[in-house]
GROMACS .gro file of C-alpha atoms in nm:
model
  372
    1MET     CA    1  11.175  10.543  11.957
    2THR     CA    2  11.441  10.298  12.072
    3GLN     CA    3  11.646  10.066  11.856
    4ASN     CA    4  11.601   9.692  11.880
    5PRO     CA    5  11.892   9.564  12.094
    6ASN     CA    6  11.984   9.271  11.866
    7LEU     CA    7  12.008   9.487  11.556
    8ALA     CA    8  12.183   9.762  11.753
    9ALA     CA    9  12.441   9.503  11.862
   10LEU     CA   10  12.486   9.393  11.499
   11SER     CA   11  12.542   9.754  11.398
   12ALA     CA   12  12.787   9.809  11.685
   13ALA     CA   13  12.985   9.506  11.566
   14GLY     CA   14  13.053   9.687  11.237
   15VAL     CA   15  12.772   9.551  11.020
   16SER     CA   16  12.556   9.806  10.840
   17VAL     CA   17  12.195   9.691  10.840
   18TRP     CA   18  12.025   9.749  10.506
   19LEU     CA   19  11.672   9.656  10.402
   20ASP     CA   20  11.641   9.447  10.087
   21ASP     CA   21  11.307   9.591   9.982
   22LEU     CA   22  11.139   9.912   9.873
   23SER     CA   23  10.788  10.012   9.776
   24ARG     CA   24  10.591  10.332   9.754
   25GLU     CA   25  10.372  10.204  10.035
   26ARG     CA   26  10.677  10.181  10.264
   27LEU     CA   27  10.761  10.540  10.177
   28GLN     CA   28  10.410  10.681  10.207
   29THR     CA   29  10.319  10.511  10.534
   30GLY     CA   30  10.644  10.604  10.706
   31ASN     CA   31  10.738  10.236  10.742
   32LEU     CA   32  11.091  10.293  10.607
   33GLN     CA   33  11.147  10.573  10.857
   34GLU     CA   34  11.015  10.349  11.134
   35LEU     CA   35  11.267  10.077  11.041
   36ILE     CA   36  11.543  10.339  11.051
   37ASP     CA   37  11.426  10.448  11.397
   38THR     CA   38  11.368  10.103  11.550
   39ARG     CA   39  11.563   9.846  11.346
   40SER     CA   40  11.900  10.021  11.286
   41VAL     CA   41  11.833  10.027  10.910
   42VAL     CA   42  12.083  10.257  10.736
   43GLY     CA   43  12.039  10.160  10.371
   44VAL     CA   44  11.808  10.006  10.112
   45THR     CA   45  11.871   9.772   9.820
   46THR     CA   46  11.634   9.709   9.531
   47ASN     CA   47  11.634   9.472   9.236
   48PRO     CA   48  11.398   9.390   8.948
   49SER     CA   49  11.212   9.130   9.158
   50ILE     CA   50  11.147   9.386   9.434
   51PHE     CA   51  11.007   9.643   9.192
   52GLN     CA   52  10.797   9.380   9.018
   53ALA     CA   53  10.644   9.281   9.353
   54ALA     CA   54  10.589   9.644   9.457
   55LEU     CA   55  10.413   9.747   9.137
   56SER     CA   56  10.194   9.437   9.123
   57LYS     CA   57  10.047   9.486   9.474
   58GLY     CA   58   9.789   9.743   9.576
   59HIS     CA   59   9.715  10.076   9.413
   60ALA     CA   60  10.000  10.305   9.526
   61TYR     CA   61  10.121  10.353   9.168
   62ASP     CA   62   9.786  10.378   8.989
   63ALA     CA   63   9.759  10.757   8.980
   64GLN     CA   64  10.113  10.808   8.851
   65VAL     CA   65  10.079  10.536   8.586
   66ARG     CA   66   9.750  10.691   8.472
   67GLU     CA   67   9.914  11.033   8.445
   68LEU     CA   68  10.207  10.889   8.249
   69ALA     CA   69   9.964  10.708   8.018
   70GLU     CA   70   9.787  11.036   7.948
   71ARG     CA   71  10.121  11.190   7.858
   72GLY     CA   72  10.185  10.908   7.613
   73ALA     CA   73  10.475  10.750   7.803
   74ASP     CA   74  10.576  10.405   7.684
   75VAL     CA   75  10.633  10.112   7.919
   76ASP     CA   76  11.012  10.161   7.954
   77ALA     CA   77  10.973  10.531   8.033
   78THR     CA   78  10.697  10.453   8.284
   79ILE     CA   79  10.907  10.195   8.469
   80ARG     CA   80  11.207  10.428   8.471
   81THR     CA   81  11.002  10.717   8.611
   82VAL     CA   82  10.822  10.514   8.877
   83THR     CA   83  11.130  10.329   9.002
   84THR     CA   84  11.363  10.630   9.004
   85ASP     CA   85  11.099  10.834   9.189
   86ASP     CA   86  11.083  10.570   9.465
   87VAL     CA   87  11.461  10.546   9.487
   88ARG     CA   88  11.504  10.925   9.495
   89ASN     CA   89  11.248  10.954   9.774
   90ALA     CA   90  11.417  10.674   9.968
   91CYS     CA   91  11.750  10.855   9.926
   92ASP     CA   92  11.589  11.162  10.084
   93VAL     CA   93  11.453  10.957  10.375
   94LEU     CA   94  11.803  10.821  10.437
   95ALA     CA   95  11.983  11.156  10.392
   96LYS     CA   96  12.052  11.192  10.765
   97GLN     CA   97  12.218  10.850  10.780
   98TYR     CA   98  12.424  10.944  10.474
   99GLU     CA   99  12.546  11.265  10.636
  100SER     CA  100  12.612  11.122  10.982
  101SER     CA  101  12.816  10.830  10.840
  102ASP     CA  102  13.026  11.054  10.614
  103GLY     CA  103  12.867  10.896  10.308
  104VAL     CA  104  12.932  10.535  10.405
  105ASP     CA  105  12.567  10.450  10.473
  106GLY     CA  106  12.231  10.607  10.399
  107ARG     CA  107  12.260  10.442  10.060
  108VAL     CA  108  11.986  10.331   9.819
  109SER     CA  109  12.060  10.103   9.524
  110ILE     CA  110  11.895  10.087   9.183
  111GLU     CA  111  11.985   9.826   8.922
  112VAL     CA  112  12.052   9.867   8.554
  113ASP     CA  113  11.811   9.680   8.326
  114PRO     CA  114  11.904   9.311   8.375
  115ARG     CA  115  11.865   9.252   8.001
  116LEU     CA  116  12.192   9.448   7.965
  117ALA     CA  117  12.391   9.210   8.188
  118HIS     CA  118  12.605   9.092   7.896
  119ASP     CA  119  12.636   9.431   7.720
  120THR     CA  120  12.917   9.647   7.859
  121ASP     CA  121  12.853   9.965   7.662
  122LYS     CA  122  12.477   9.979   7.723
  123THR     CA  123  12.530   9.905   8.092
  124ILE     CA  124  12.767  10.204   8.119
  125LEU     CA  125  12.524  10.435   7.939
  126GLN     CA  126  12.228  10.332   8.152
  127ALA     CA  127  12.427  10.357   8.476
  128ILE     CA  128  12.518  10.718   8.390
  129GLU     CA  129  12.158  10.790   8.290
  130LEU     CA  130  12.015  10.651   8.617
  131TRP     CA  131  12.273  10.847   8.819
  132LYS     CA  132  12.161  11.169   8.649
  133ILE     CA  133  11.787  11.096   8.678
  134VAL     CA  134  11.790  11.013   9.050
  135ASP     CA  135  12.037  11.296   9.115
  136ARG     CA  136  12.122  11.210   9.475
  137PRO     CA  137  12.474  11.168   9.618
  138ASN     CA  138  12.365  10.868   9.831
  139LEU     CA  139  12.262  10.659   9.531
  140LEU     CA  140  12.437  10.335   9.434
  141ILE     CA  141  12.403  10.200   9.080
  142LYS     CA  142  12.381   9.820   9.077
  143ILE     CA  143  12.585   9.652   8.805
  144PRO     CA  144  12.606   9.271   8.783
  145ALA     CA  145  12.946   9.106   8.817
  146THR     CA  146  12.919   8.929   8.482
  147LEU     CA  147  13.223   8.923   8.255
  148ALA     CA  148  13.064   9.209   8.059
  149GLY     CA  149  12.985   9.388   8.383
  150LEU     CA  150  13.345   9.406   8.505
  151PRO     CA  151  13.469   9.667   8.253
  152ALA     CA  152  13.140   9.856   8.302
  153ILE     CA  153  13.213   9.877   8.676
  154THR     CA  154  13.556  10.026   8.606
  155ALA     CA  155  13.414  10.275   8.355
  156VAL     CA  156  13.129  10.389   8.580
  157ILE     CA  157  13.355  10.428   8.887
  158ALA     CA  158  13.591  10.627   8.663
  159GLU     CA  159  13.305  10.871   8.603
  160GLY     CA  160  13.284  10.936   8.978
  161ILE     CA  161  12.966  10.731   9.018
  162SER     CA  162  12.914  10.505   9.321
  163VAL     CA  163  12.842  10.139   9.243
  164ASN     CA  164  12.688   9.837   9.411
  165VAL     CA  165  12.830   9.533   9.232
  166THR     CA  166  12.569   9.257   9.242
  167LEU     CA  167  12.538   8.886   9.165
  168ILE     CA  168  12.881   8.783   9.298
  169PHE     CA  169  12.892   8.412   9.378
  170SER     CA  170  13.259   8.306   9.378
  171VAL     CA  171  13.573   8.436   9.548
  172ASP     CA  172  13.750   8.444   9.212
  173ARG     CA  173  13.484   8.676   9.069
  174HIS     CA  174  13.495   8.884   9.387
  175ARG     CA  175  13.869   8.935   9.331
  176ALA     CA  176  13.795   9.047   8.974
  177VAL     CA  177  13.533   9.290   9.109
  178MET     CA  178  13.780   9.440   9.357
  179ASP     CA  179  14.030   9.477   9.075
  180ALA     CA  180  13.766   9.650   8.859
  181TYR     CA  181  13.691   9.890   9.146
  182LEU     CA  182  14.057   9.978   9.198
  183ALA     CA  183  14.107  10.031   8.824
  184GLY     CA  184  13.805  10.261   8.826
  185LEU     CA  185  13.944  10.460   9.119
  186GLU     CA  186  14.277  10.497   8.945
  187ALA     CA  187  14.104  10.631   8.634
  188ALA     CA  188  13.882  10.858   8.846
  189ALA     CA  189  14.187  11.002   9.020
  190ALA     CA  190  14.354  11.066   8.684
  191ALA     CA  191  14.038  11.245   8.569
  192GLY     CA  192  14.043  11.471   8.875
  193HIS     CA  193  13.746  11.323   9.064
  194ASP     CA  194  13.730  11.343   9.444
  195LEU     CA  195  13.786  10.979   9.544
  196ALA     CA  196  13.633  11.036   9.887
  197LYS     CA  197  13.292  11.079   9.722
  198ILE     CA  198  13.305  10.748   9.534
  199HIS     CA  199  13.165  10.451   9.725
  200SER     CA  200  13.114  10.088   9.639
  201VAL     CA  201  12.993   9.763   9.790
  202ALA     CA  202  13.047   9.412   9.655
  203SER     CA  203  12.725   9.212   9.693
  204PHE     CA  204  12.818   8.853   9.765
  205PHE     CA  205  12.522   8.613   9.747
  206VAL     CA  206  12.499   8.359  10.027
  207SER     CA  207  12.185   8.143  10.058
  208ARG     CA  208  12.167   8.056   9.688
  209VAL     CA  209  12.509   7.891   9.719
  210ASP     CA  210  12.376   7.654   9.986
  211THR     CA  211  12.059   7.584   9.788
  212GLU     CA  212  12.256   7.478   9.479
  213ILE     CA  213  12.531   7.285   9.658
  214ASP     CA  214  12.297   7.114   9.907
  215ALA     CA  215  12.093   6.975   9.616
  216ARG     CA  216  12.410   6.834   9.461
  217LEU     CA  217  12.527   6.688   9.793
  218GLU     CA  218  12.191   6.513   9.836
  219LYS     CA  219  12.230   6.355   9.491
  220ILE     CA  220  12.575   6.224   9.586
  221ASP     CA  221  12.410   6.087   9.905
  222THR     CA  222  12.718   5.967  10.093
  223PRO     CA  223  12.756   6.034  10.468
  224GLU     CA  224  13.052   6.261  10.391
  225ALA     CA  225  12.852   6.461  10.136
  226LEU     CA  226  12.540   6.493  10.352
  227ALA     CA  227  12.751   6.617  10.645
  228LEU     CA  228  12.853   6.919  10.435
  229ARG     CA  229  12.500   7.053  10.380
  230GLY     CA  230  12.450   7.411  10.492
  231LYS     CA  231  12.822   7.484  10.519
  232ALA     CA  232  12.916   7.614  10.173
  233GLY     CA  233  12.737   7.951  10.183
  234LEU     CA  234  12.908   8.068  10.502
  235ALA     CA  235  13.247   7.926  10.403
  236ASN     CA  236  13.227   8.101  10.066
  237ALA     CA  237  13.140   8.437  10.221
  238ARG     CA  238  13.410   8.403  10.485
  239LEU     CA  239  13.670   8.333  10.216
  240ALA     CA  240  13.545   8.641  10.032
  241TYR     CA  241  13.603   8.849  10.346
  242ALA     CA  242  13.958   8.714  10.372
  243ALA     CA  243  14.017   8.818  10.010
  244TYR     CA  244  13.874   9.162  10.091
  245GLN     CA  245  14.113   9.198  10.387
  246GLU     CA  246  14.406   9.102  10.168
  247VAL     CA  247  14.321   9.371   9.911
  248PHE     CA  248  14.197   9.654  10.130
  249GLU     CA  249  14.370   9.612  10.465
  250GLY     CA  250  14.720   9.532  10.348
  251GLY     CA  251  14.728   9.584   9.973
  252ALA     CA  252  14.976   9.837   9.833
  253ARG     CA  253  14.750   9.920   9.538
  254PHE     CA  254  14.464  10.034   9.759
  255GLY     CA  255  14.709  10.198  10.000
  256ALA     CA  256  14.819  10.439   9.728
  257LEU     CA  257  14.455  10.522   9.649
  258LYS     CA  258  14.366  10.556  10.018
  259ASP     CA  259  14.626  10.830  10.045
  260LYS     CA  260  14.417  11.017   9.787
  261GLY     CA  261  14.096  10.972   9.988
  262ALA     CA  262  13.967  10.643   9.843
  263ARG     CA  263  13.711  10.439  10.034
  264LEU     CA  264  13.692  10.066  10.102
  265GLN     CA  265  13.472   9.853   9.878
  266ARG     CA  266  13.282   9.683  10.158
  267PRO     CA  267  13.157   9.325  10.126
  268LEU     CA  268  12.777   9.316  10.131
  269TRP     CA  269  12.604   8.992  10.225
  270ALA     CA  270  12.305   8.950   9.993
  271SER     CA  271  12.054   8.668   9.955
  272THR     CA  272  12.048   8.637  10.335
  273GLY     CA  273  11.694   8.505  10.368
  274VAL     CA  274  11.722   8.139  10.474
  275LYS     CA  275  11.553   7.913  10.218
  276ASN     CA  276  11.594   7.581  10.401
  277PRO     CA  277  11.359   7.554  10.701
  278ASP     CA  278  11.604   7.312  10.865
  279TYR     CA  279  11.850   7.597  10.916
  280PRO     CA  280  11.819   7.880  11.171
  281ASP     CA  281  11.639   8.174  11.009
  282THR     CA  282  11.911   8.412  11.126
  283LEU     CA  283  12.201   8.194  11.000
  284TYR     CA  284  12.330   8.430  10.730
  285VAL     CA  285  12.330   8.725  10.968
  286THR     CA  286  12.466   8.603  11.302
  287GLU     CA  287  12.737   8.393  11.135
  288LEU     CA  288  12.856   8.671  10.904
  289VAL     CA  289  12.951   8.944  11.149
  290ALA     CA  290  13.270   9.141  11.088
  291PRO     CA  291  13.380   9.506  11.072
  292ASP     CA  292  13.315   9.709  10.756
  293THR     CA  293  13.048   9.478  10.614
  294VAL     CA  294  12.687   9.525  10.508
  295ASN     CA  295  12.402   9.279  10.547
  296THR     CA  296  12.097   9.354  10.333
  297MET     CA  297  11.796   9.162  10.461
  298PRO     CA  298  11.442   9.097  10.349
  299GLU     CA  299  11.202   9.220  10.618
  300LYS     CA  300  11.127   8.865  10.735
  301THR     CA  301  11.496   8.809  10.815
  302LEU     CA  302  11.529   9.155  10.970
  303GLU     CA  303  11.242   9.077  11.208
  304ALA     CA  304  11.382   8.732  11.288
  305VAL     CA  305  11.711   8.893  11.395
  306ALA     CA  306  11.521   9.154  11.595
  307ASP     CA  307  11.327   8.879  11.771
  308HIS     CA  308  11.591   8.613  11.845
  309GLY     CA  309  11.919   8.687  11.666
  310GLU     CA  310  12.216   8.630  11.897
  311ILE     CA  311  12.501   8.865  11.809
  312THR     CA  312  12.823   8.737  11.966
  313GLY     CA  313  13.076   8.964  11.796
  314ASP     CA  314  13.300   8.894  11.499
  315THR     CA  315  13.216   8.550  11.351
  316ILE     CA  316  13.432   8.579  11.035
  317THR     CA  317  13.785   8.695  11.116
  318GLY     CA  318  14.018   8.399  11.156
  319THR     CA  319  13.788   8.148  10.984
  320ALA     CA  320  13.961   8.138  10.645
  321ASP     CA  321  14.150   7.811  10.701
  322ALA     CA  322  13.842   7.628  10.827
  323SER     CA  323  13.638   7.770  10.539
  324GLN     CA  324  13.896   7.651  10.288
  325GLY     CA  325  13.871   7.311  10.454
  326VAL     CA  326  13.498   7.306  10.378
  327PHE     CA  327  13.570   7.380  10.012
  328ASP     CA  328  13.839   7.112   9.997
  329ALA     CA  329  13.589   6.864  10.141
  330LEU     CA  330  13.322   6.969   9.890
  331GLN     CA  331  13.559   6.906   9.603
  332ALA     CA  332  13.664   6.572   9.754
  333ALA     CA  333  13.296   6.477   9.776
  334GLY     CA  334  13.256   6.538   9.403
  335ILE     CA  335  13.117   6.893   9.386
  336ASP     CA  336  13.222   7.081   9.071
  337LEU     CA  337  13.252   7.430   9.219
  338VAL     CA  338  13.327   7.601   8.887
  339ASP     CA  339  13.002   7.461   8.748
  340VAL     CA  340  12.813   7.562   9.063
  341PHE     CA  341  12.914   7.926   9.029
  342THR     CA  342  12.848   7.933   8.654
  343VAL     CA  343  12.498   7.793   8.708
  344LEU     CA  344  12.427   8.041   8.990
  345GLU     CA  345  12.535   8.343   8.785
  346ASP     CA  346  12.334   8.232   8.482
  347GLU     CA  347  12.028   8.165   8.698
  348GLY     CA  348  12.070   8.497   8.881
  349VAL     CA  349  12.065   8.693   8.555
  350GLU     CA  350  11.774   8.485   8.423
  351LYS     CA  351  11.567   8.540   8.739
  352PHE     CA  352  11.611   8.916   8.721
  353GLU     CA  353  11.535   8.917   8.347
  354LYS     CA  354  11.216   8.719   8.415
  355SER     CA  355  11.112   8.959   8.693
  356TRP     CA  356  11.185   9.256   8.465
  357GLN     CA  357  10.972   9.106   8.189
  358GLU     CA  358  10.691   9.049   8.440
  359LEU     CA  359  10.729   9.412   8.547
  360ILE     CA  360  10.707   9.524   8.184
  361ASP     CA  361  10.399   9.310   8.123
  362ALA     CA  362  10.221   9.429   8.439
  363THR     CA  363  10.305   9.794   8.371
  364GLN     CA  364  10.195   9.766   8.010
  365GLY     CA  365   9.866   9.624   8.134
  366GLN     CA  366   9.823   9.920   8.369
  367LEU     CA  367   9.905  10.164   8.087
  368ASP     CA  368   9.653   9.996   7.858
  369THR     CA  369   9.384  10.011   8.127
  370ALA     CA  370   9.465  10.375   8.211
  371GLY     CA  371   9.450  10.471   7.844
  372LYS     CA  372   9.092  10.346   7.799
   0.00000   0.00000   0.00000
């Protein structure tokens, strides 16, 4: 099988292509392997919404849920078993990519229970538990970048566990995440862990920023405000990349850790499905190309890039001043950026909590049916 040229070009430009989806059906039919072979996919991300969708469709999980019901498993144990089984199997499918990239790619992410987003101690405990249950070196534990999540990130990295930090919306929070990662590496080094085996990505959400800010710009309804629609998401991500370069390409703190084998915490572009039909459906891929980044895409976006995505090389490096100009103009137009990012984080946690509750309800229904 040959790789799609557009996605191969994206990969060659330094962007790791990850799929933002997982289901047992993808694993059983060989679809995930096919995407690895033809779409340059070298990683997988999951979240509560993805698992809720997977378990609510079809019958791929029926037999396992029935068996767990017969064993007397409760709903939390059932969800944990089913989701960690899928993630472990996906880790095995991606083992070759993990080995060939020296551990950089071939990664599969699983998220801690979103109901723990504001509980540091329980987040740490569950992250360690998930790491042990899945028991694969190419796993990433997803921890949200809430204020309670930041010390959990440091503590989990300090245990030698690889982390995908999720729900990052602002550059300020991204800087706090990078700081939490470096603090974790320093503690891991002091504890004698091999830093080369600890990996992390910082998942910076893109399209949701445009959705929230565009709605506010339309309420302001001045020519200046309307001209800024669709610009905030890219500008925000590009400023995040500039902050990443500052910390990891020239920073003395990381330099000292790099000498001990530490790895970069790569920016990962998440929420890259375009929600506004007026925008190109490949916008958050083709305009966010730079070395040492990850783009995790829903399959619809992946196929759009495969079909008509134009990869023209690095579209981020050198854009920081122009991106700051966009943010200055947004503030001048009356956009309260602090409020925007607070709303987005709160909504992000709420959405995942809602999906998790729907997953619990659906699984409990399956357990009740299986037990009759």
